[in-house]
mmCIF file of C-alpha atoms and ligand atoms in Angstrom:
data_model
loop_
_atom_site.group_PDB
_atom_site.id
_atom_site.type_symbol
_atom_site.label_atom_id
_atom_site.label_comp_id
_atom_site.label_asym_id
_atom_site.label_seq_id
_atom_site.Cartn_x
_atom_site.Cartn_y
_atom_site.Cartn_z
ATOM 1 C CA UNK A 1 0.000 0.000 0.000
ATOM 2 C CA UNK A 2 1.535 3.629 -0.968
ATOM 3 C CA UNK A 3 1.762 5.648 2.074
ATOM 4 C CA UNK A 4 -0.933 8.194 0.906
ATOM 5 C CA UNK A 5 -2.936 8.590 -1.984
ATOM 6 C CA UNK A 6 -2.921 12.010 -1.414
ATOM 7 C CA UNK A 7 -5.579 14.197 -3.812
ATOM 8 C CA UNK A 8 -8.280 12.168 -5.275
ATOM 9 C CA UNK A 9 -11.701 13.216 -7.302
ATOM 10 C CA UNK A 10 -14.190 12.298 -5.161
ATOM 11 C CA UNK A 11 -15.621 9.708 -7.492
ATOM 12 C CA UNK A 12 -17.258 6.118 -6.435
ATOM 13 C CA UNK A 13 -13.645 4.451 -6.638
ATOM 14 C CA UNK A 14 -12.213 6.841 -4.536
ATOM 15 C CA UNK A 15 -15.181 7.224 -2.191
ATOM 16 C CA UNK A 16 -14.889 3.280 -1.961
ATOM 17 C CA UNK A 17 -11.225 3.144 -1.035
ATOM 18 C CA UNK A 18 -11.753 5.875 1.482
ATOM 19 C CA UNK A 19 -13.708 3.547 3.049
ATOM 20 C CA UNK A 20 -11.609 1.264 3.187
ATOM 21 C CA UNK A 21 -8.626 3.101 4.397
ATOM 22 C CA UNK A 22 -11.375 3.951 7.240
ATOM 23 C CA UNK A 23 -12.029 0.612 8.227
ATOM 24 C CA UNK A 24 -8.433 0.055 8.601
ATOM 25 C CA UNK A 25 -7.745 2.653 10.746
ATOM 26 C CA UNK A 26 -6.333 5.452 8.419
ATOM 27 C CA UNK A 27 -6.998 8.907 7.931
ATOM 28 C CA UNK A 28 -8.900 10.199 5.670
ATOM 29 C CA UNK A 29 -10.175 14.157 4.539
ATOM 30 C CA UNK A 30 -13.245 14.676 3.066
ATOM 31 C CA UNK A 31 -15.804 17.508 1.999
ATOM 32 C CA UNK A 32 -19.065 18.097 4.185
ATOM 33 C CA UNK A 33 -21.281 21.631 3.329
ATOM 34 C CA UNK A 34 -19.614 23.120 6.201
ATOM 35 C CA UNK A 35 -15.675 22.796 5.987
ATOM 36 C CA UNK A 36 -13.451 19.575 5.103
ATOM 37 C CA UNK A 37 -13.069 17.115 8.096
ATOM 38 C CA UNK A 38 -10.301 14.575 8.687
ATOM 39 C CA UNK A 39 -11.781 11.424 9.740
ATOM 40 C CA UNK A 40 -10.711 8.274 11.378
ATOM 41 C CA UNK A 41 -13.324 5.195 12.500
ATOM 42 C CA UNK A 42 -14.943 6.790 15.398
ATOM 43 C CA UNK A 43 -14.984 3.959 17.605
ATOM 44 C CA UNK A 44 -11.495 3.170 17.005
ATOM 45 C CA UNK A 45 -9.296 4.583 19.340
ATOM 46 C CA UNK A 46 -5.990 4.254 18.216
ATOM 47 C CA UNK A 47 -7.518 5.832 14.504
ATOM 48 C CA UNK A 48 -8.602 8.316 16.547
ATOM 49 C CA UNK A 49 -5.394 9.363 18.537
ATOM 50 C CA UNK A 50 -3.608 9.746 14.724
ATOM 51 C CA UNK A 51 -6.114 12.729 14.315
ATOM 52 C CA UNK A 52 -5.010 14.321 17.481
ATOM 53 C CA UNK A 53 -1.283 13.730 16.583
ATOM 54 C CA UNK A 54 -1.296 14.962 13.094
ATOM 55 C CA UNK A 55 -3.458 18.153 13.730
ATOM 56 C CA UNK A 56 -1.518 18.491 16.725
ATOM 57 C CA UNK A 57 -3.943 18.863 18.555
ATOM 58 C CA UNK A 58 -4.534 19.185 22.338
ATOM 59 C CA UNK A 59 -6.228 15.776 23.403
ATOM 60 C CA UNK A 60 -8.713 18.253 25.869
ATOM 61 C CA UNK A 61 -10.178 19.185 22.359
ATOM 62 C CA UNK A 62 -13.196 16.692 21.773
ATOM 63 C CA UNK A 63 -14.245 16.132 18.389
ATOM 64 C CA UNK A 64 -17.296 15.941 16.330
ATOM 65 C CA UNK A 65 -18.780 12.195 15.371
ATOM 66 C CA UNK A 66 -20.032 12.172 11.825
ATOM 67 C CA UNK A 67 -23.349 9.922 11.169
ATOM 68 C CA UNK A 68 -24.831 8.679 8.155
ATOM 69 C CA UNK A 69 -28.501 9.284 9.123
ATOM 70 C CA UNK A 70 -30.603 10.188 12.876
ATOM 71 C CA UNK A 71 -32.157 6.992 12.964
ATOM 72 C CA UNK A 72 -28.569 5.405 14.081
ATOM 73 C CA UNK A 73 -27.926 8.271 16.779
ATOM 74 C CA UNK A 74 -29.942 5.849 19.739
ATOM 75 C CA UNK A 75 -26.603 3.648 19.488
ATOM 76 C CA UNK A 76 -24.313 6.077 20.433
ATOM 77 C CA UNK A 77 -26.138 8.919 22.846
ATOM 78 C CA UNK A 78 -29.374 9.290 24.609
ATOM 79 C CA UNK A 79 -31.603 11.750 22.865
ATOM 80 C CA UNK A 80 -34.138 13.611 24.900
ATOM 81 C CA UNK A 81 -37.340 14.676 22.833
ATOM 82 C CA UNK A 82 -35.834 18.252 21.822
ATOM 83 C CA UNK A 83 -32.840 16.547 20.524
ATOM 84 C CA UNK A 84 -35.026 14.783 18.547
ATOM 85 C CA UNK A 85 -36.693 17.883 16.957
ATOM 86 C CA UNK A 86 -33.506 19.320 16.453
ATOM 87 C CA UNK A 87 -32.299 16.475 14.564
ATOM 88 C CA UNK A 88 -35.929 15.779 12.768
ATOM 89 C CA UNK A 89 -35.611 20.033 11.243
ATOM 90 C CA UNK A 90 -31.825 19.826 10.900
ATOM 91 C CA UNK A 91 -30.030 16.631 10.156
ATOM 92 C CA UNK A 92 -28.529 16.500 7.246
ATOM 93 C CA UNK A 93 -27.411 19.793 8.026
ATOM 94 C CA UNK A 94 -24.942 22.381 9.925
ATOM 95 C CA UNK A 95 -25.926 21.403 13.316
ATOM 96 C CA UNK A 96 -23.572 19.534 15.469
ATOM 97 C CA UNK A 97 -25.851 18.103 19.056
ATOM 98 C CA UNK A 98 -24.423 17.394 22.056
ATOM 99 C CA UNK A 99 -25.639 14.474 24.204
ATOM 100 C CA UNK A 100 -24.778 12.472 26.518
ATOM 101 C CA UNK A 101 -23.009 9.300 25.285
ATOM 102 C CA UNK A 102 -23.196 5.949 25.832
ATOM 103 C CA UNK A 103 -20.424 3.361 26.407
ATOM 104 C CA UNK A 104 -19.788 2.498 22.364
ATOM 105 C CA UNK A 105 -18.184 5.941 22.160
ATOM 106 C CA UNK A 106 -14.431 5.958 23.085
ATOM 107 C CA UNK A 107 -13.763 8.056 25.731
ATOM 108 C CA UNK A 108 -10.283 9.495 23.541
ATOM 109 C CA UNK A 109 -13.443 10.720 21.077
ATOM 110 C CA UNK A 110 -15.254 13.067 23.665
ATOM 111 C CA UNK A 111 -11.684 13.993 25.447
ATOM 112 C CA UNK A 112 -13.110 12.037 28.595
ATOM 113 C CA UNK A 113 -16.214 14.464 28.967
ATOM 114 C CA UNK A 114 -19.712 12.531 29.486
ATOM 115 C CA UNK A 115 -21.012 14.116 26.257
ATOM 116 C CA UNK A 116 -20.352 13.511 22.878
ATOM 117 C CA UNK A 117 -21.096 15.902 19.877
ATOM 118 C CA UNK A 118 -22.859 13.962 17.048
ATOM 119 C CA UNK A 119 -24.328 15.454 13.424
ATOM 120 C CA UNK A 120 -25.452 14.127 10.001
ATOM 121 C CA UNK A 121 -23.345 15.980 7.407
ATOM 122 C CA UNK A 122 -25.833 17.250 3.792
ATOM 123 C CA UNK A 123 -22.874 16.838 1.394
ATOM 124 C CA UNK A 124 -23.383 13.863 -0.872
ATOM 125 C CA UNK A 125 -19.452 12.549 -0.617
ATOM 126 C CA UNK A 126 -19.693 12.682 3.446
ATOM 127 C CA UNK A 127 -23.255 10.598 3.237
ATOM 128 C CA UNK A 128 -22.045 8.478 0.620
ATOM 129 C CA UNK A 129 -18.574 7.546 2.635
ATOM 130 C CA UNK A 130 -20.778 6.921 5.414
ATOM 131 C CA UNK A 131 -22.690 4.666 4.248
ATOM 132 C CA UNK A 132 -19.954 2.981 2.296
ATOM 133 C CA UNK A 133 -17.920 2.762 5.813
ATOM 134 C CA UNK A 134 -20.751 1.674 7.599
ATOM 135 C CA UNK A 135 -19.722 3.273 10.891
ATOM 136 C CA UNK A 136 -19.469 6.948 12.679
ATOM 137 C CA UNK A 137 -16.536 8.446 11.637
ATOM 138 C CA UNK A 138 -14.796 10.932 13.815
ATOM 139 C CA UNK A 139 -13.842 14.115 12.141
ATOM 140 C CA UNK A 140 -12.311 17.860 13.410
ATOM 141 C CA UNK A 141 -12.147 20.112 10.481
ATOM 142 C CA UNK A 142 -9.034 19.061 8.519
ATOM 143 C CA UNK A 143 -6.788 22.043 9.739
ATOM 144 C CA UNK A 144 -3.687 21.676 11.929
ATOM 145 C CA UNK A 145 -5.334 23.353 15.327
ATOM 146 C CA UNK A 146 -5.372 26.937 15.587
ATOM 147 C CA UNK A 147 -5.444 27.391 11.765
ATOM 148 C CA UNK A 148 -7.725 28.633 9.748
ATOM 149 C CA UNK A 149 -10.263 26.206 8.900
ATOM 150 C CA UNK A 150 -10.326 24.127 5.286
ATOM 151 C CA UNK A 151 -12.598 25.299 2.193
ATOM 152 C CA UNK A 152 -11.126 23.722 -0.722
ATOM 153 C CA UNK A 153 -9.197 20.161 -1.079
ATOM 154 C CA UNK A 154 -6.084 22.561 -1.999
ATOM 155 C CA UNK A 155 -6.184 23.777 1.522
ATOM 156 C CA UNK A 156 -6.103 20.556 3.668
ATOM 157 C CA UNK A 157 -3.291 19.130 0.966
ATOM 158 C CA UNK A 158 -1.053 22.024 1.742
ATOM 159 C CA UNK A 159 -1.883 21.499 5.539
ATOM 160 C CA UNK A 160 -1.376 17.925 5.971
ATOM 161 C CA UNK A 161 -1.219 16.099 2.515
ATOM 162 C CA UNK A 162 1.630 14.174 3.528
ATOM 163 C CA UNK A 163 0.647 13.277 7.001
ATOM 164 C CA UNK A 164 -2.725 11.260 5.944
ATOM 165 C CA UNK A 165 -3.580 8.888 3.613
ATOM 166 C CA UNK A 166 -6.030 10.105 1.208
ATOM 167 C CA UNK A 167 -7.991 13.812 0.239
ATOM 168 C CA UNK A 168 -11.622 13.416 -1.116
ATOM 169 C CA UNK A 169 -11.668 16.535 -3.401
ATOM 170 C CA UNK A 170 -14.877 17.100 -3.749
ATOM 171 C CA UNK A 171 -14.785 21.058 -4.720
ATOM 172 C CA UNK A 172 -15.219 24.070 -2.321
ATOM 173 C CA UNK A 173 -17.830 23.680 0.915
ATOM 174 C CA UNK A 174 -20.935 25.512 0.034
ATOM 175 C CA UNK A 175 -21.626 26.657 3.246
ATOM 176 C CA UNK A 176 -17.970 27.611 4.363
ATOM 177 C CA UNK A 177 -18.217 27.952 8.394
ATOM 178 C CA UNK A 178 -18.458 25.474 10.601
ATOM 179 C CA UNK A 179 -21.438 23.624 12.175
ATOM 180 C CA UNK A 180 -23.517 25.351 14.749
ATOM 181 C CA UNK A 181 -22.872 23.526 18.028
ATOM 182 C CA UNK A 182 -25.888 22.948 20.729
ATOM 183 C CA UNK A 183 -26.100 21.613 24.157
ATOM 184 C CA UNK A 184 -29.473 21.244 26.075
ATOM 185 C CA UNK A 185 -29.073 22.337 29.600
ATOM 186 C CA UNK A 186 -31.638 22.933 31.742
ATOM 187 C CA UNK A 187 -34.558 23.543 29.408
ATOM 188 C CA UNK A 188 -32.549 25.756 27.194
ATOM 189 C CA UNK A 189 -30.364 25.507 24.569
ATOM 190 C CA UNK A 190 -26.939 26.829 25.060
ATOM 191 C CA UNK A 191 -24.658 27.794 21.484
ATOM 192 C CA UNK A 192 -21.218 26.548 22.102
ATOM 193 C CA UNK A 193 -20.717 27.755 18.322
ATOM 194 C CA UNK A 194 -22.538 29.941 16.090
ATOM 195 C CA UNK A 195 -22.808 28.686 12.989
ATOM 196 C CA UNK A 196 -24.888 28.662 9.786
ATOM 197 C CA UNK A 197 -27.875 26.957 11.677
ATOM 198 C CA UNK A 198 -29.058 30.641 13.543
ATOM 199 C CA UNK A 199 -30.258 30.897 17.063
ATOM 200 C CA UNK A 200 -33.767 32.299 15.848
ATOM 201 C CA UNK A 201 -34.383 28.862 13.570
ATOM 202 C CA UNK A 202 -33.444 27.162 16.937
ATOM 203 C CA UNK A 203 -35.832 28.695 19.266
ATOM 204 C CA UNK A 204 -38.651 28.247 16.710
ATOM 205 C CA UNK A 205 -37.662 25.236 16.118
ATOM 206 C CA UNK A 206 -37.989 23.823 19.815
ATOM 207 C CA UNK A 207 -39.500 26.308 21.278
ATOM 208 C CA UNK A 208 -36.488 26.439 24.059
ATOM 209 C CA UNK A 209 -34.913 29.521 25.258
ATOM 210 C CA UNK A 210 -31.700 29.798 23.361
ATOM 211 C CA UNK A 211 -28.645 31.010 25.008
ATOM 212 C CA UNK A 212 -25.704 32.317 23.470
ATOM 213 C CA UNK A 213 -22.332 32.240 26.521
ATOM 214 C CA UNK A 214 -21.330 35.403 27.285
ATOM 215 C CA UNK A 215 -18.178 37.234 28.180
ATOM 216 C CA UNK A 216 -14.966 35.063 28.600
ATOM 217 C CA UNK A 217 -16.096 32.100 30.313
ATOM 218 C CA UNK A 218 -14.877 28.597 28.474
ATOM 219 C CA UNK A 219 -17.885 26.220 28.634
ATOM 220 C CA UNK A 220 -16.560 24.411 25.740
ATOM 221 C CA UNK A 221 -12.833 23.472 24.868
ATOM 222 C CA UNK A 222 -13.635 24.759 21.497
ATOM 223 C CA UNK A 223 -14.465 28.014 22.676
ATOM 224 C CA UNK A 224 -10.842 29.026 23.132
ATOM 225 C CA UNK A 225 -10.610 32.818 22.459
ATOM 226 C CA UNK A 226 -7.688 32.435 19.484
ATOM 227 C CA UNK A 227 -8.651 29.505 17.088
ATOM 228 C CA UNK A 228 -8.872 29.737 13.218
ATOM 229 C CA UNK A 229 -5.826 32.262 13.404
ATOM 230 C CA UNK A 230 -4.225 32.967 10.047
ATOM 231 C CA UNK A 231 -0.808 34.034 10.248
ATOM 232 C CA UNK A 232 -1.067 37.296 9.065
ATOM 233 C CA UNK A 233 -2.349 39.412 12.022
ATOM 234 C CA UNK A 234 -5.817 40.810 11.283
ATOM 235 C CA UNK A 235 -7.246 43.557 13.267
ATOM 236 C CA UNK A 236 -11.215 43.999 12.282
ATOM 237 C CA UNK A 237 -12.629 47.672 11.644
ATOM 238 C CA UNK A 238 -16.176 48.432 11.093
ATOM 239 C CA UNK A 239 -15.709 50.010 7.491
ATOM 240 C CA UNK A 240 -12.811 49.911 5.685
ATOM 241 C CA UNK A 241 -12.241 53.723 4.236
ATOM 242 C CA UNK A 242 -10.065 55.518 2.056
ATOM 243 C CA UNK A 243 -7.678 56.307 4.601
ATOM 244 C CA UNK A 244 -7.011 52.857 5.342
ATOM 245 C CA UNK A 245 -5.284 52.052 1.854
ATOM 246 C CA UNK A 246 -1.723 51.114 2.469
ATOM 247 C CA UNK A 247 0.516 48.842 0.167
ATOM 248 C CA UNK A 248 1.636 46.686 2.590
ATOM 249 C CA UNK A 249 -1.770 45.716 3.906
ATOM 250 C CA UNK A 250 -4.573 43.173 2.431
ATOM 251 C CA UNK A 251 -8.207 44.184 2.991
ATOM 252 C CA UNK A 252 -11.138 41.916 3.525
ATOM 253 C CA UNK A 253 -14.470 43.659 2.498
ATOM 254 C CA UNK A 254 -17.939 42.694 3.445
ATOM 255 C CA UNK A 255 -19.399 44.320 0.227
ATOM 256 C CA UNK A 256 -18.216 46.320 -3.180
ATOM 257 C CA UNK A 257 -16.282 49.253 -1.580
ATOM 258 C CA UNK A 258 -16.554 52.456 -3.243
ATOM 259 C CA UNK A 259 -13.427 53.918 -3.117
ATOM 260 C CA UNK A 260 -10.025 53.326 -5.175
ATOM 261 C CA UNK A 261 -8.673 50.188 -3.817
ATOM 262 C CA UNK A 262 -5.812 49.472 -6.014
ATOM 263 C CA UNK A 263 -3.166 50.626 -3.683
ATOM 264 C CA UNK A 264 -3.595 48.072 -0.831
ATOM 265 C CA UNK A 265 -1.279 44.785 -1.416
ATOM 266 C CA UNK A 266 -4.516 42.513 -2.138
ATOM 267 C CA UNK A 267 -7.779 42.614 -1.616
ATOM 268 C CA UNK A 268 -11.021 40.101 -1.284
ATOM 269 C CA UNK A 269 -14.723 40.861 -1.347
ATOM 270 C CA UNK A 270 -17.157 38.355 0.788
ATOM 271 C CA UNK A 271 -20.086 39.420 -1.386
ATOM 272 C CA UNK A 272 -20.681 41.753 -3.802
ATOM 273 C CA UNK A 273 -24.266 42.624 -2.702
ATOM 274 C CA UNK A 274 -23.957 42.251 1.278
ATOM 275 C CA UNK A 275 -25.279 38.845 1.099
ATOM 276 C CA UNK A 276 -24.235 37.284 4.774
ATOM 277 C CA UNK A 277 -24.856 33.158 3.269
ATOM 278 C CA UNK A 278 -22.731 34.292 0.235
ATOM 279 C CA UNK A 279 -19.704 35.814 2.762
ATOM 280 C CA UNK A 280 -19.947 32.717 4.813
ATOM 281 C CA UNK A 281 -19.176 30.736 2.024
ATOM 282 C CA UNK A 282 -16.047 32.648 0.909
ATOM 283 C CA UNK A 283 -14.351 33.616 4.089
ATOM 284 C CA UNK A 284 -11.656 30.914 4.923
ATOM 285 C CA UNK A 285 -11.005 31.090 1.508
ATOM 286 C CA UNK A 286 -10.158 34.862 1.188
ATOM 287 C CA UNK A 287 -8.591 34.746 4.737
ATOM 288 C CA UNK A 288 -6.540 31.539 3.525
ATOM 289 C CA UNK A 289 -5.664 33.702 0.034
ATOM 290 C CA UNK A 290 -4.790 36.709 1.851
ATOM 291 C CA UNK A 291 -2.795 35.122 4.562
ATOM 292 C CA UNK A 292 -0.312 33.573 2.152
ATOM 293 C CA UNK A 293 0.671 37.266 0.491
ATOM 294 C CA UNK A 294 3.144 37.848 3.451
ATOM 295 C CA UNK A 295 1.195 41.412 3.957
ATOM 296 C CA UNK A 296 2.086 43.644 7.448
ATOM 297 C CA UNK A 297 -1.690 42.812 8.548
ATOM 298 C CA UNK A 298 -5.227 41.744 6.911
ATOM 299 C CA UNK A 299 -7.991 44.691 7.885
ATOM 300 C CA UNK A 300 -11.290 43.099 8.117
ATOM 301 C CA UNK A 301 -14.231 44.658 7.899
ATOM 302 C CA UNK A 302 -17.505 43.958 10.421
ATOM 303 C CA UNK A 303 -20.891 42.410 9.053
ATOM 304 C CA UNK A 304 -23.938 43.239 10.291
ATOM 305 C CA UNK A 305 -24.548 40.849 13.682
ATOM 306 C CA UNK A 306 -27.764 39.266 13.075
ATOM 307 C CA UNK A 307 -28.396 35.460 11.571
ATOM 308 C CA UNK A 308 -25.337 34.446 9.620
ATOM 309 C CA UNK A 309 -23.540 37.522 10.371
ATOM 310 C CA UNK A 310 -23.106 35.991 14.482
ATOM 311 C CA UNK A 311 -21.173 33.326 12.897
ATOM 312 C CA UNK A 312 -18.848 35.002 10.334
ATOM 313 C CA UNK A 313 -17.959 38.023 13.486
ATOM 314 C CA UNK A 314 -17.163 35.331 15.695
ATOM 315 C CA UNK A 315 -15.009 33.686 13.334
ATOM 316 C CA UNK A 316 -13.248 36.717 12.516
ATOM 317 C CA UNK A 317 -12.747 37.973 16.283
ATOM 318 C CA UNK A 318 -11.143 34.394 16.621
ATOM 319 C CA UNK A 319 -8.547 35.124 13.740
ATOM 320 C CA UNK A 320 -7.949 38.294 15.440
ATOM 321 C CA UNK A 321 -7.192 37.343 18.629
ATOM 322 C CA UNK A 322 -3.597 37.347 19.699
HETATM 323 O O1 TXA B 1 -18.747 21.762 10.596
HETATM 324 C C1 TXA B 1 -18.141 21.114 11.449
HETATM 325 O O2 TXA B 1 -18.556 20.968 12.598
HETATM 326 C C2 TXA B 1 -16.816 20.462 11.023
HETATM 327 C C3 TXA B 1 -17.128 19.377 10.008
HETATM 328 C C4 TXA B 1 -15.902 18.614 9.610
HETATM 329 O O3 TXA B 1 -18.120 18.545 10.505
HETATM 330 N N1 TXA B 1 -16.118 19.941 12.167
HETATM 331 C C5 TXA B 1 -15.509 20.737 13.083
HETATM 332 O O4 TXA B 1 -14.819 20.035 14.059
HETATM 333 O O5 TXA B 1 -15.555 21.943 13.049
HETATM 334 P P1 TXA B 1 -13.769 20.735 15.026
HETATM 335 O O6 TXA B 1 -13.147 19.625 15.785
HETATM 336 O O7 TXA B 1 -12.872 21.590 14.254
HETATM 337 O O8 TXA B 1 -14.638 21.565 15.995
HETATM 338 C C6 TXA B 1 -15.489 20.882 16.868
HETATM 339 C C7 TXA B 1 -15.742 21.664 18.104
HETATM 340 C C8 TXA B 1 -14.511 21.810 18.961
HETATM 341 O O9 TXA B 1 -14.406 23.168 19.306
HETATM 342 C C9 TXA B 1 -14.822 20.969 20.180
HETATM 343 O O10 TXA B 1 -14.302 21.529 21.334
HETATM 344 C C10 TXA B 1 -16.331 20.952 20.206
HETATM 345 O O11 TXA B 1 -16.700 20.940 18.865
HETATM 346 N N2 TXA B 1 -16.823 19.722 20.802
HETATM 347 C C11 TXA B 1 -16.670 18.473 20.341
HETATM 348 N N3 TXA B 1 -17.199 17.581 21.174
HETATM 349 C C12 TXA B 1 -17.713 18.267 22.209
HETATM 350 C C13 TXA B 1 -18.374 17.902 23.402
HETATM 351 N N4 TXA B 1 -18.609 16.628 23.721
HETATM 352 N N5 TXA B 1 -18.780 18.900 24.236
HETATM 353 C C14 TXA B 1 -18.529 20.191 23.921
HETATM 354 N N6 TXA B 1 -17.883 20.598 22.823
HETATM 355 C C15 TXA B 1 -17.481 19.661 21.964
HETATM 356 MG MG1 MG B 2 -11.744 23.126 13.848
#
């Protein structure tokens, strides 16, 4: 067997071996909507401790276990009735859960913590693998930790293509941020991570109070204040002017700026017409583009806070963060 198979089209064949390589304990990247994880067999430990190694990541840092479909879910966490509307409006979808597991999930998987995190990807090559592997994978977002998070195949290959043994490319993530993550506590629902799933479509959903944590207490290990850092510094400004322009600086607009531009080092738009689902999607990528011009600092400019927008701000105060 080569060591890795590094890029592959994410065709049947590929999809198949994947699988395979799964089943045998590898490592494996592949595309969901949100961003591209790197699985391993979920209820394999020593599959599971590779992730941790190669993203070098901190083994306090529990990760995400990937399921083919809800009806499974029974096998591998209790599920109170709002977990089960959650799962009923959202799965597939951007919505991780977290539940309290039962004994089939390694305790390596939820870093020791009585809860595991569980979703149903809606990307046709995650399903598909699922299925094919027949098993919950485990999967972080293929990114070495702290890093900005993976978009495009291109991205985890320069990360870690020669650390794992095979990259699903199965083009860029439509919805480009990661999965909203929920815990039930108490009646309400408590975000652990804003994401594209908003906190208004999870009240109406359930009907539960929805709590966002405030201020700079860590309820989750994910919540650490720097995370999805590029190494650029970025410092975020509500509007990016005309006084701002400076040659050795990339910009990051929200929408069309109306000034002369050409005199900054690079620039990226998120969307054209101020659409937040559109700037979702293209963030890591313009953060991961303007990251690699070697420019003195990236100025990003603030979207409005509401829906989406909660999401992309917290991602961005993350990237700031020293
Ligand atoms: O969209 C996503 O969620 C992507 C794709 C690949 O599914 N995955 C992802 O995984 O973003 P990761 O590991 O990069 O982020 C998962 C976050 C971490 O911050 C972790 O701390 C938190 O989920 N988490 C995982 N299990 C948890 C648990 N049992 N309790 C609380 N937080 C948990
Ligand atoms: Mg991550």
């Amino acid at each position: 067997m080569p060591s890795s198979y590094g890029l592959r089209p994410a065709d049947t064949n590929s999809i198949m071996l994947a699988a395979e390589l799964l089943r045998q304990g590898g490592l494996v990247a592949f595309p969901t909507e949100t961003v591209y994880g790197l699985g391993a067999a979920a209820c394999n430990p020593e599959a599971v401790a590779r992730i941790f190694g190669v993203k070098q990541r901190p083994t306090f840092d529990p990760l995400i276990v990937h399921l083919a479909e809800a009806t499974v879910v029974q096998e591998f966490a209790e599920v109170s009735p709002t977990a089960e509307k959650l799962m009923q409006a959202f799965w597939p979808g951007p919505l991780t859960v977290v539940l309290p597991k039962t004994k089939t999930i390694p305790d390596i998987v939820t870093a020791g913590l009585p809860n595991v995190a569980l979703r149903v990807p809606a990307h046709p090559v995650a399903l598909f693998l699922l299925r094919a592997a027949n098993m919950p994978i485990a999967a972080p977002s293929a990114n070495p930790f702290g890093r900005l998070s993976p978009t495009k195949a291109e991205h985890v290959m320069k990360y870690l293509g020669d650390k794992i043994d095979l990259v699903l490319d199965g083009g860029a993530c439509e919805r480009g941020l990661e999965s909203t993550i929920v815990r039930l506590k108490d009646g309400q629902l408590e975000i652990l991570r804003p994401g594209p799933v908003t906190p208004q479509q999870l009240e109406q959903v359930t009907g539960c109070p929805v709590v966002m944590p405030t201020g700079d207490k860590i309820t989750a290990p994910g919540m650490l204040k720097s995370h999805y850092a590029p190494r650029t510094p970025l410092r975020i400004v509500d509007k990016i002017t005309a006084g701002d322009v400076d040659p050795h600086k990339v910009a990051l607009f929200f929408k069309q700026p109306t000034f002369d531009i050409s005199n900054f080092a690079a620039t990226r738009l998120l969307s054209a017409g101020g659409d937040l689902i559109v700037a979702a999607a293209n963030l890591f990528s313009a953060l991961h583009e303007l990251d690699s011009m070697a420019a003195q600092e990236i100025l990003a400019e603030s979207v409005p806070e509401t829906g989406l927008g909660i999401a992309i701000m917290n991602r961005l105060r993350k990237a700031a963060a020293k």
